[in-house]
Amino acid sequence: MFQRVERIVRNRPAPPRGRRLMRGLAAAGLMVASAFAAPTATLAAATKGPDTVADTAAQVMDAVVNISTSQTVAPSRGVPTPELPPGSPFEEFFEEFFKRRQQQGEDNAPRRVSSLGSGFVIDATGYIVTNNHVIADADEIFANFSDGTKLKAEVVGRDTKIDLALLKVTPEKDKPLKAVKFGNSDILRVGDWVMAIGNPFGLGGTLTVGVISARNRDINSGPYDNFLQTDAAINRGNSGGPLFNMDGDVIGINTAIISPSGGSIGIGFAVPSNTAVPIIAQLKEFGETRRGWIGVRIQQVTPEIAESLSLGKPRGALVGSVTEEGPAAKGGLKAGDVVVTFDGKEVKDMRGLPIIVADTPVDKEVEVVVVRKGEEHKLKLVVGRLDEEETKDSAAETPEQKPDAQPPVATTKALGVEMAELTPELRTRFKIKDELKGVVVVTVEPGSVAAERGIAPGNLIVEVNQEATVTPKEVQDRVAALKKEGRRSALLMLSDAEGQVRFTALPIE
């Protein structure tokens, strides 16, 4: 079954004009029953979960808010008059109906679109945390509290890479706000109980309970993916809501789900609190994020590379190149080094280094352990600041890879992306393996479904509905054929530059 990762904000159009329990087998004998009675009771007590979370919920529920937004969208394109066979008894009726609509401008008028998400108060003075995608492009933002209070919110700052936003409201004098505090997500274990509170499907404050299913999940939504996975039911509209531990501390911010239907199937993802806290602090102080940067391009350490570099097993991040006069260059890092420790933190793989670097304070001197020609070396460098305006695959990437610095290419637009035929220049630009074929994605329209599904520049469209594609025209032809068949979406096989394949479906416009 096709699955998809979805952001979980609930979009809502403007209102229309006219709303078995299996019992265990009996013990074979008294002695056997006696031998296993105590362990069985212990196991039952350990697995049944908390008796209740009502007391904890009562402490934090009032701090969770419903985030409602509205925006004006551009006029929709005029609906073409249906093509009917000449002489059809309905031909005259349809022509008159659509002509009247066009004359009245019904298809060309701007529309107001609203959406619903969740958030939570972290400071009684009015600071609220939510997801960036909840409030992106909004003209107006309101925080709706459990007691019926509705306060207008302003954006203090946002971080698109981690998908967080900090809002500010002005509390009413006679209604002080209830705030919650962050807990330590690093001490969470798989199996720990958690509860989510949010606004699923616009239903208002709703609580669900589950466990931490996994840690450090990478769902290909950005360079700093490090999600907590939970089976606590979260759905559309839960975006930006808190994930609590049993002490009532926020240990995650619900952000995305994997679902074939848009509803919860028990696979949800939350930004860990220890990832979010420093970002929120920066948004509060500066109105923007200030991430660490060292100026290297890195790649994955494969088993073959690990063997050739005498690493024993694949670990660390291989330095492909070093930015001239960057922090890494000044600290003595060289191409071919494998970074295994950064500022006292183990670098398990390529994905780990950008996350660690980004979380390191700017201007901090750190120790870096690298493996060079089979031997470990300790180096020191001063962390620089990442230019957030640059488009990069990681915080450890060089600034030379700016889109504007690349030669223009002929592109074709479809499904929310601009794509081009894979040329040697594009293969070099996106570091696409020589054996890979397909149509290369050059840019992705911000806010599009393609962007929400994690499609990124450098991805290859290998197939459209199980038919291979090597030119943009073939993609367009496949999509056009599907549209003609009455299909609502196109199933794409996508490959990244390293050849990792996944499927995703995009709506046909």
XYZ file of C-alpha atoms in Angstrom:
509
model
C 0.000 0.000 0.000
C 1.292 3.396 -0.845
C 2.201 5.490 2.148
C 2.976 9.147 2.457
C 4.451 11.494 4.975
C 2.109 14.379 5.586
C 2.241 17.604 7.436
C -0.741 17.521 9.737
C -2.348 20.899 9.480
C -6.025 20.792 8.648
C -7.002 23.045 5.782
C -10.545 24.274 5.680
C -12.103 26.228 2.807
C -14.245 29.254 3.422
C -17.785 28.254 4.437
C -20.317 27.834 1.615
C -23.122 30.188 1.084
C -26.096 28.169 2.351
C -22.580 22.406 7.351
C -11.371 -9.618 21.085
C -10.300 -10.168 24.126
C -8.179 -13.379 23.919
C -7.926 -15.161 27.178
C -4.877 -17.190 28.123
C -5.072 -20.963 28.281
C -5.667 -22.487 31.719
C -2.528 -23.688 33.489
C -1.697 -27.345 32.846
C -1.142 -27.986 36.587
C -0.875 -26.291 39.968
C 2.922 -26.444 40.032
C 3.261 -24.803 36.631
C 0.783 -22.111 37.562
C 2.660 -21.382 40.786
C 5.978 -21.168 39.007
C 4.801 -18.554 36.558
C 2.296 -16.587 38.627
C 4.697 -13.918 39.860
C 6.445 -13.224 36.518
C 3.104 -13.052 34.736
C 1.731 -10.553 37.219
C 4.902 -8.485 36.940
C 4.705 -8.478 33.153
C 1.052 -7.464 33.196
C 1.790 -4.599 35.540
C 4.644 -3.453 33.333
C 2.693 -3.478 30.088
C -0.733 -2.161 30.958
C 0.456 1.433 31.004
C -0.591 4.233 33.335
C -3.879 3.814 35.197
C -4.851 7.339 34.206
C -3.348 10.518 32.837
C -6.242 12.668 33.973
C -4.310 14.511 36.669
C -1.455 15.354 34.326
C -3.844 16.361 31.566
C -5.711 18.693 33.905
C -2.451 20.514 34.651
C -1.511 21.190 31.030
C -4.706 21.212 28.982
C -5.333 24.945 29.345
C -1.918 25.753 27.868
C -2.734 24.046 24.569
C -4.367 26.293 21.989
C -6.101 26.040 18.672
C -4.264 28.033 16.007
C -6.592 29.347 13.300
C -5.353 31.249 10.274
C -6.813 32.805 7.174
C -5.370 34.063 3.941
C -6.510 35.431 0.607
C -5.662 33.203 -2.320
C -5.321 34.246 -5.918
C -8.354 33.997 -8.218
C -8.911 30.566 -9.644
C -8.722 30.031 -13.353
C -11.961 30.163 -15.234
C -13.660 26.816 -15.592
C -13.819 25.897 -19.290
C -17.153 25.120 -20.844
C -17.563 21.336 -21.177
C -17.194 20.045 -24.728
C -20.442 18.304 -25.634
C -21.375 16.576 -28.874
C -23.080 18.946 -31.342
C -26.819 18.787 -30.970
C -26.667 17.553 -27.393
C -29.854 18.490 -25.500
C -27.668 20.018 -22.762
C -25.366 21.990 -25.047
C -27.324 25.230 -24.892
C -27.848 24.957 -21.128
C -24.130 24.489 -20.344
C -23.051 27.297 -22.663
C -25.491 29.711 -21.040
C -24.558 28.631 -17.482
C -20.804 28.965 -17.890
C -21.092 32.178 -19.864
C -23.129 33.724 -17.050
C -20.548 32.649 -14.460
C -17.740 34.222 -16.415
C -19.671 37.454 -16.861
C -20.382 37.606 -13.119
C -16.700 36.979 -12.359
C -17.432 34.116 -10.004
C -14.339 32.202 -11.138
C -12.054 35.214 -10.895
C -12.814 36.579 -7.439
C -10.220 36.212 -4.664
C -11.105 33.635 -2.031
C -10.516 33.500 1.713
C -9.076 30.174 2.879
C -8.698 29.182 6.524
C -6.720 26.452 8.253
C -6.539 24.926 11.713
C -3.563 23.720 13.711
C -2.363 23.506 17.288
C 0.101 25.254 19.564
C 1.013 25.688 23.222
C 1.944 28.495 25.576
C 5.521 28.419 26.851
C 5.501 31.764 28.644
C 2.638 33.382 30.552
C 3.547 36.704 28.917
C 2.089 35.352 25.675
C 4.685 33.325 23.770
C 3.220 30.378 21.833
C 5.014 27.624 19.889
C 3.585 25.951 16.788
C 4.743 24.584 13.422
C 5.794 26.979 10.712
C 3.609 25.206 8.158
C 0.575 25.956 10.330
C 0.976 29.706 9.922
C 2.872 29.939 6.624
C 1.455 32.574 4.237
C -1.299 33.500 6.713
C -2.752 37.013 6.640
C -4.265 36.638 10.101
C -3.407 34.308 12.991
C -5.505 33.709 16.102
C -4.910 31.617 19.219
C -8.113 30.099 20.563
C -8.022 29.021 24.210
C -10.051 26.336 26.001
C -12.074 28.945 27.923
C -13.260 30.563 24.697
C -10.744 33.405 24.634
C -9.542 34.333 21.176
C -6.368 36.420 20.852
C -4.715 37.752 17.738
C -1.160 36.475 17.318
C 1.889 37.992 15.678
C 4.841 36.050 14.307
C 8.004 36.612 16.360
C 10.130 34.336 14.194
C 10.068 31.139 12.198
C 12.435 28.356 11.199
C 11.538 26.570 7.991
C 14.201 23.854 8.266
C 12.926 22.446 11.579
C 9.378 23.677 10.876
C 8.895 25.756 14.005
C 7.346 29.152 14.626
C 7.145 31.389 17.674
C 4.042 33.546 18.116
C 3.174 36.298 20.574
C -0.238 37.269 21.945
C -1.216 39.921 24.456
C -3.080 38.296 27.379
C -6.210 39.904 28.739
C -5.629 41.600 32.098
C -8.100 39.478 34.030
C -7.192 36.200 32.277
C -3.579 35.136 32.926
C -2.249 32.476 30.586
C -1.326 28.947 31.634
C 2.154 27.934 30.404
C 3.931 24.593 30.139
C 7.648 23.843 30.289
C 9.958 21.758 28.180
C 11.395 18.446 29.368
C 14.566 16.585 28.380
C 13.909 14.560 25.237
C 17.390 13.009 25.319
C 16.465 10.763 28.266
C 13.421 9.317 26.529
C 13.484 5.586 25.837
C 11.569 3.573 23.284
C 8.493 2.387 25.163
C 8.120 5.445 27.391
C 4.524 6.651 27.694
C 3.573 9.984 26.149
C 0.386 11.890 25.493
C -0.509 14.275 22.688
C -2.956 17.135 22.967
C -4.156 19.077 19.972
C -6.881 20.068 17.581
C -7.430 17.089 15.212
C -9.836 17.771 12.369
C -10.947 20.972 14.077
C -12.525 19.117 16.997
C -10.846 21.195 19.678
C -8.763 20.028 22.629
C -8.281 16.275 22.196
C -5.940 14.007 24.189
C -4.439 10.719 23.013
C -1.934 8.402 24.699
C 0.790 6.149 23.308
C 4.477 5.352 23.592
C 7.708 6.447 22.006
C 8.035 4.029 19.100
C 11.473 5.116 17.865
C 14.023 7.911 18.123
C 16.206 9.793 15.655
C 13.893 9.199 12.696
C 14.855 10.644 9.308
C 11.728 11.126 7.174
C 13.460 13.105 4.413
C 11.740 16.352 5.261
C 14.905 18.385 5.756
C 18.634 18.389 6.545
C 18.121 18.197 10.323
C 15.603 15.345 10.592
C 15.868 13.848 14.081
C 12.246 13.042 14.921
C 10.673 11.174 17.792
C 8.211 8.564 16.510
C 5.067 7.808 18.504
C 1.940 5.705 18.186
C -0.147 8.229 20.086
C -2.888 9.115 17.624
C -2.188 12.425 15.908
C -4.063 13.610 12.860
C -4.501 16.609 10.623
C -4.902 19.629 12.848
C -2.477 18.265 15.474
C 0.385 20.128 13.811
C 2.243 22.271 16.304
C 0.663 20.611 19.325
C 2.698 19.335 22.279
C 3.777 15.778 23.038
C 3.999 15.400 26.822
C 5.760 12.926 29.084
C 3.949 11.600 32.141
C 5.230 14.495 34.236
C 3.472 17.020 32.022
C 6.641 18.317 30.377
C 6.739 18.968 26.646
C 9.215 16.533 25.103
C 8.156 16.973 21.459
C 6.214 19.084 18.989
C 3.885 17.056 16.749
C 4.766 17.780 13.137
C 4.078 14.971 10.645
C 2.441 11.582 10.135
C 2.804 8.682 7.714
C -0.590 7.767 6.359
C -2.132 6.317 3.191
C -5.399 8.095 3.892
C -4.608 11.260 5.822
C -5.711 9.781 9.153
C -3.624 8.315 11.953
C -2.298 4.787 11.530
C -0.104 5.023 14.613
C 2.994 6.493 12.979
C 3.507 10.085 13.985
C 6.571 12.273 14.307
C 7.513 15.042 16.712
C 10.425 17.455 16.857
C 12.362 16.591 20.055
C 12.279 19.266 22.734
C 16.070 19.374 22.941
C 16.141 20.247 19.250
C 13.425 22.837 19.554
C 14.502 24.692 22.718
C 17.642 26.401 21.360
C 15.832 27.347 18.162
C 12.925 28.863 20.082
C 15.380 30.778 22.262
C 17.023 32.237 19.152
C 13.680 33.135 17.608
C 12.706 34.905 20.805
C 15.963 36.827 21.055
C 16.813 37.520 17.419
C 13.643 36.756 15.443
C 15.684 34.270 13.415
C 17.863 31.188 13.829
C 21.653 31.303 14.048
C 23.085 27.902 13.215
C 26.661 26.734 13.326
C 28.662 26.235 10.119
C 32.165 24.920 9.453
C 32.409 24.976 5.649
C 32.835 21.420 4.435
C 31.084 19.210 1.954
C 30.532 15.712 3.249
C 29.417 12.319 1.992
C 28.407 8.988 3.403
C 31.072 6.491 4.469
C 30.242 3.310 2.573
C 31.609 -0.125 3.555
C 34.076 0.114 0.666
C 35.295 3.539 1.800
C 35.491 2.373 5.423
C 37.680 -0.555 4.377
C 39.985 1.588 2.257
C 40.365 4.155 5.074
C 40.985 1.472 7.740
C 37.933 2.516 9.749
C 36.903 -1.037 10.516
C 33.219 -0.269 9.965
C 31.306 2.590 8.326
C 31.193 5.530 10.729
C 31.600 9.242 10.724
C 31.289 11.712 7.872
C 33.758 11.797 4.983
C 34.969 15.272 4.042
C 34.702 15.691 0.285
C 35.932 19.282 0.089
C 36.730 22.197 2.386
C 35.739 25.803 1.849
C 38.750 28.027 1.443
C 39.224 30.290 4.467
C 36.253 28.634 6.203
C 36.315 27.466 9.845
C 37.210 23.886 8.858
C 40.067 24.991 6.618
C 41.452 27.265 9.318
C 41.200 24.390 11.790
C 43.214 22.048 9.594
C 40.523 19.767 8.172
C 41.350 18.305 4.780
C 39.481 16.496 2.039
C 39.560 12.764 2.786
C 39.324 13.224 6.559
C 36.579 11.298 8.327
C 34.991 13.260 11.169
C 34.192 10.801 13.987
C 33.740 13.211 16.920
C 32.644 16.843 17.000
C 32.640 18.873 20.222
C 32.635 15.680 22.286
C 29.693 14.174 20.407
C 30.042 10.995 18.351
C 29.374 11.372 14.645
C 27.730 8.071 13.778
C 27.109 8.809 10.109
C 26.992 11.584 7.545
C 23.527 12.721 8.641
C 24.684 13.262 12.206
C 27.351 15.877 11.500
C 25.113 18.648 10.100
C 22.738 18.259 13.069
C 25.565 18.504 15.606
C 27.221 21.437 13.827
C 23.948 23.322 13.471
C 23.235 22.965 17.211
C 26.689 24.261 18.190
C 26.824 27.921 19.278
C 28.393 30.305 16.798
C 31.970 31.388 17.690
C 32.481 28.425 20.019
C 35.893 26.728 19.838
C 35.421 22.974 19.543
C 37.593 19.892 19.322
C 37.178 17.732 16.252
C 38.491 14.165 16.009
C 39.193 12.939 12.486
C 40.615 9.760 11.011
C 43.317 10.587 8.460
C 45.199 7.788 6.713
C 44.116 5.320 9.353
C 45.158 7.434 12.346
C 43.119 9.660 14.647
C 43.993 13.343 14.893
C 42.558 15.994 17.213
C 41.935 19.411 15.708
C 40.422 22.638 16.998
C 38.249 25.090 15.095
C 35.930 27.997 15.776
C 32.378 27.430 14.559
C 31.064 30.009 12.086
C 27.513 31.043 11.323
C 25.394 29.433 8.618
C 23.914 31.839 6.104
C 20.231 30.860 6.254
C 19.587 32.474 2.868
C 21.708 29.911 1.105
C 20.140 26.719 -0.206
C 22.144 23.808 1.217
C 21.729 20.114 1.859
C 23.387 20.405 5.275
C 24.897 22.852 7.725
C 28.298 21.467 6.763
C 27.999 22.382 3.103
C 30.037 24.979 1.296
C 28.578 28.361 0.274
C 29.581 27.884 -3.345
C 26.421 25.903 -4.043
C 24.083 28.858 -4.457
C 21.352 28.341 -7.035
C 22.006 31.782 -8.520
C 25.621 30.865 -9.227
C 24.584 28.018 -11.529
C 24.126 28.419 -15.276
C 20.481 28.620 -16.370
C 18.844 25.475 -17.724
C 15.703 24.918 -19.765
C 13.011 23.657 -17.438
C 9.469 22.354 -17.690
C 6.912 22.862 -14.933
C 4.513 20.178 -13.717
C 3.196 18.769 -10.442
C 4.625 21.679 -8.465
C 8.234 21.234 -9.617
C 10.469 22.548 -12.364
C 12.279 19.697 -14.058
C 14.878 19.293 -16.770
C 16.580 16.640 -18.819
C 19.546 15.211 -16.916
C 22.661 16.753 -18.467
C 26.316 16.304 -17.417
C 26.202 19.779 -15.874
C 23.140 18.966 -13.752
C 24.595 15.578 -12.813
C 27.686 17.372 -11.511
C 25.716 20.114 -9.781
C 23.535 17.711 -7.792
C 26.233 14.990 -7.435
C 24.024 12.386 -9.092
C 25.627 8.974 -9.614
C 26.618 8.187 -13.200
C 24.448 5.083 -13.458
C 21.233 6.846 -12.460
C 18.681 7.923 -15.045
C 15.542 10.004 -14.926
C 14.249 13.557 -15.091
C 15.985 15.836 -12.615
C 14.017 18.150 -10.312
C 15.619 21.606 -10.485
C 13.340 23.579 -8.168
C 10.285 22.862 -6.008
C 7.464 25.354 -5.606
C 7.321 26.518 -1.965
C 4.138 25.469 -0.199
C 3.253 22.942 -2.896
C 2.249 19.345 -2.213
C 5.550 18.327 -3.795
C 7.381 20.341 -1.157
C 5.220 18.858 1.618
C 6.031 15.346 0.375
C 9.747 16.025 0.674
C 10.629 16.302 -3.012
C 13.828 18.329 -3.321
C 16.122 19.715 -6.036
C 18.383 16.945 -7.321
C 15.727 14.233 -6.989
C 15.131 12.160 -10.091
C 11.677 11.282 -11.431
C 12.418 7.721 -12.540
C 8.871 6.536 -13.249
C 5.384 7.928 -13.492
C 2.806 5.253 -12.731
C 5.367 2.492 -13.331
C 6.456 3.818 -16.712
C 10.053 4.974 -17.075
C 10.720 8.628 -17.867
C 13.932 10.243 -19.091
C 12.633 13.533 -20.513
C 10.320 16.215 -19.113
C 7.977 15.708 -22.047
C 7.533 12.056 -21.094
C 6.542 13.142 -17.582
C 4.064 15.626 -19.004
C 2.651 13.028 -21.418
C 2.193 10.466 -18.614
C 0.458 13.035 -16.423
C -1.759 14.162 -19.302
C -2.732 10.547 -20.038
C -3.593 9.948 -16.401
C -5.676 13.090 -16.318
C -7.519 11.981 -19.432
C -8.244 8.652 -17.732
C -9.822 10.555 -14.869
C -7.058 9.855 -12.397
C -6.683 12.303 -9.515
C -3.019 11.647 -8.737
C 0.181 10.433 -10.295
C 2.395 7.858 -8.598
C 6.048 8.817 -8.911
C 9.131 6.715 -8.324
C 11.757 9.123 -7.049
C 15.477 8.615 -6.587
C 17.922 10.793 -4.723
C 21.442 11.479 -5.942
C 22.741 8.315 -4.233
C 20.066 6.096 -5.789
C 17.751 5.750 -2.784
C 14.286 5.066 -4.196
C 10.868 5.897 -2.777
C 7.299 6.351 -4.045
C 5.031 9.315 -3.610
C 1.771 10.454 -5.157
C 1.046 13.993 -6.296
C -2.348 15.400 -7.209
C -2.929 16.137 -10.885
C -3.945 19.753 -11.338
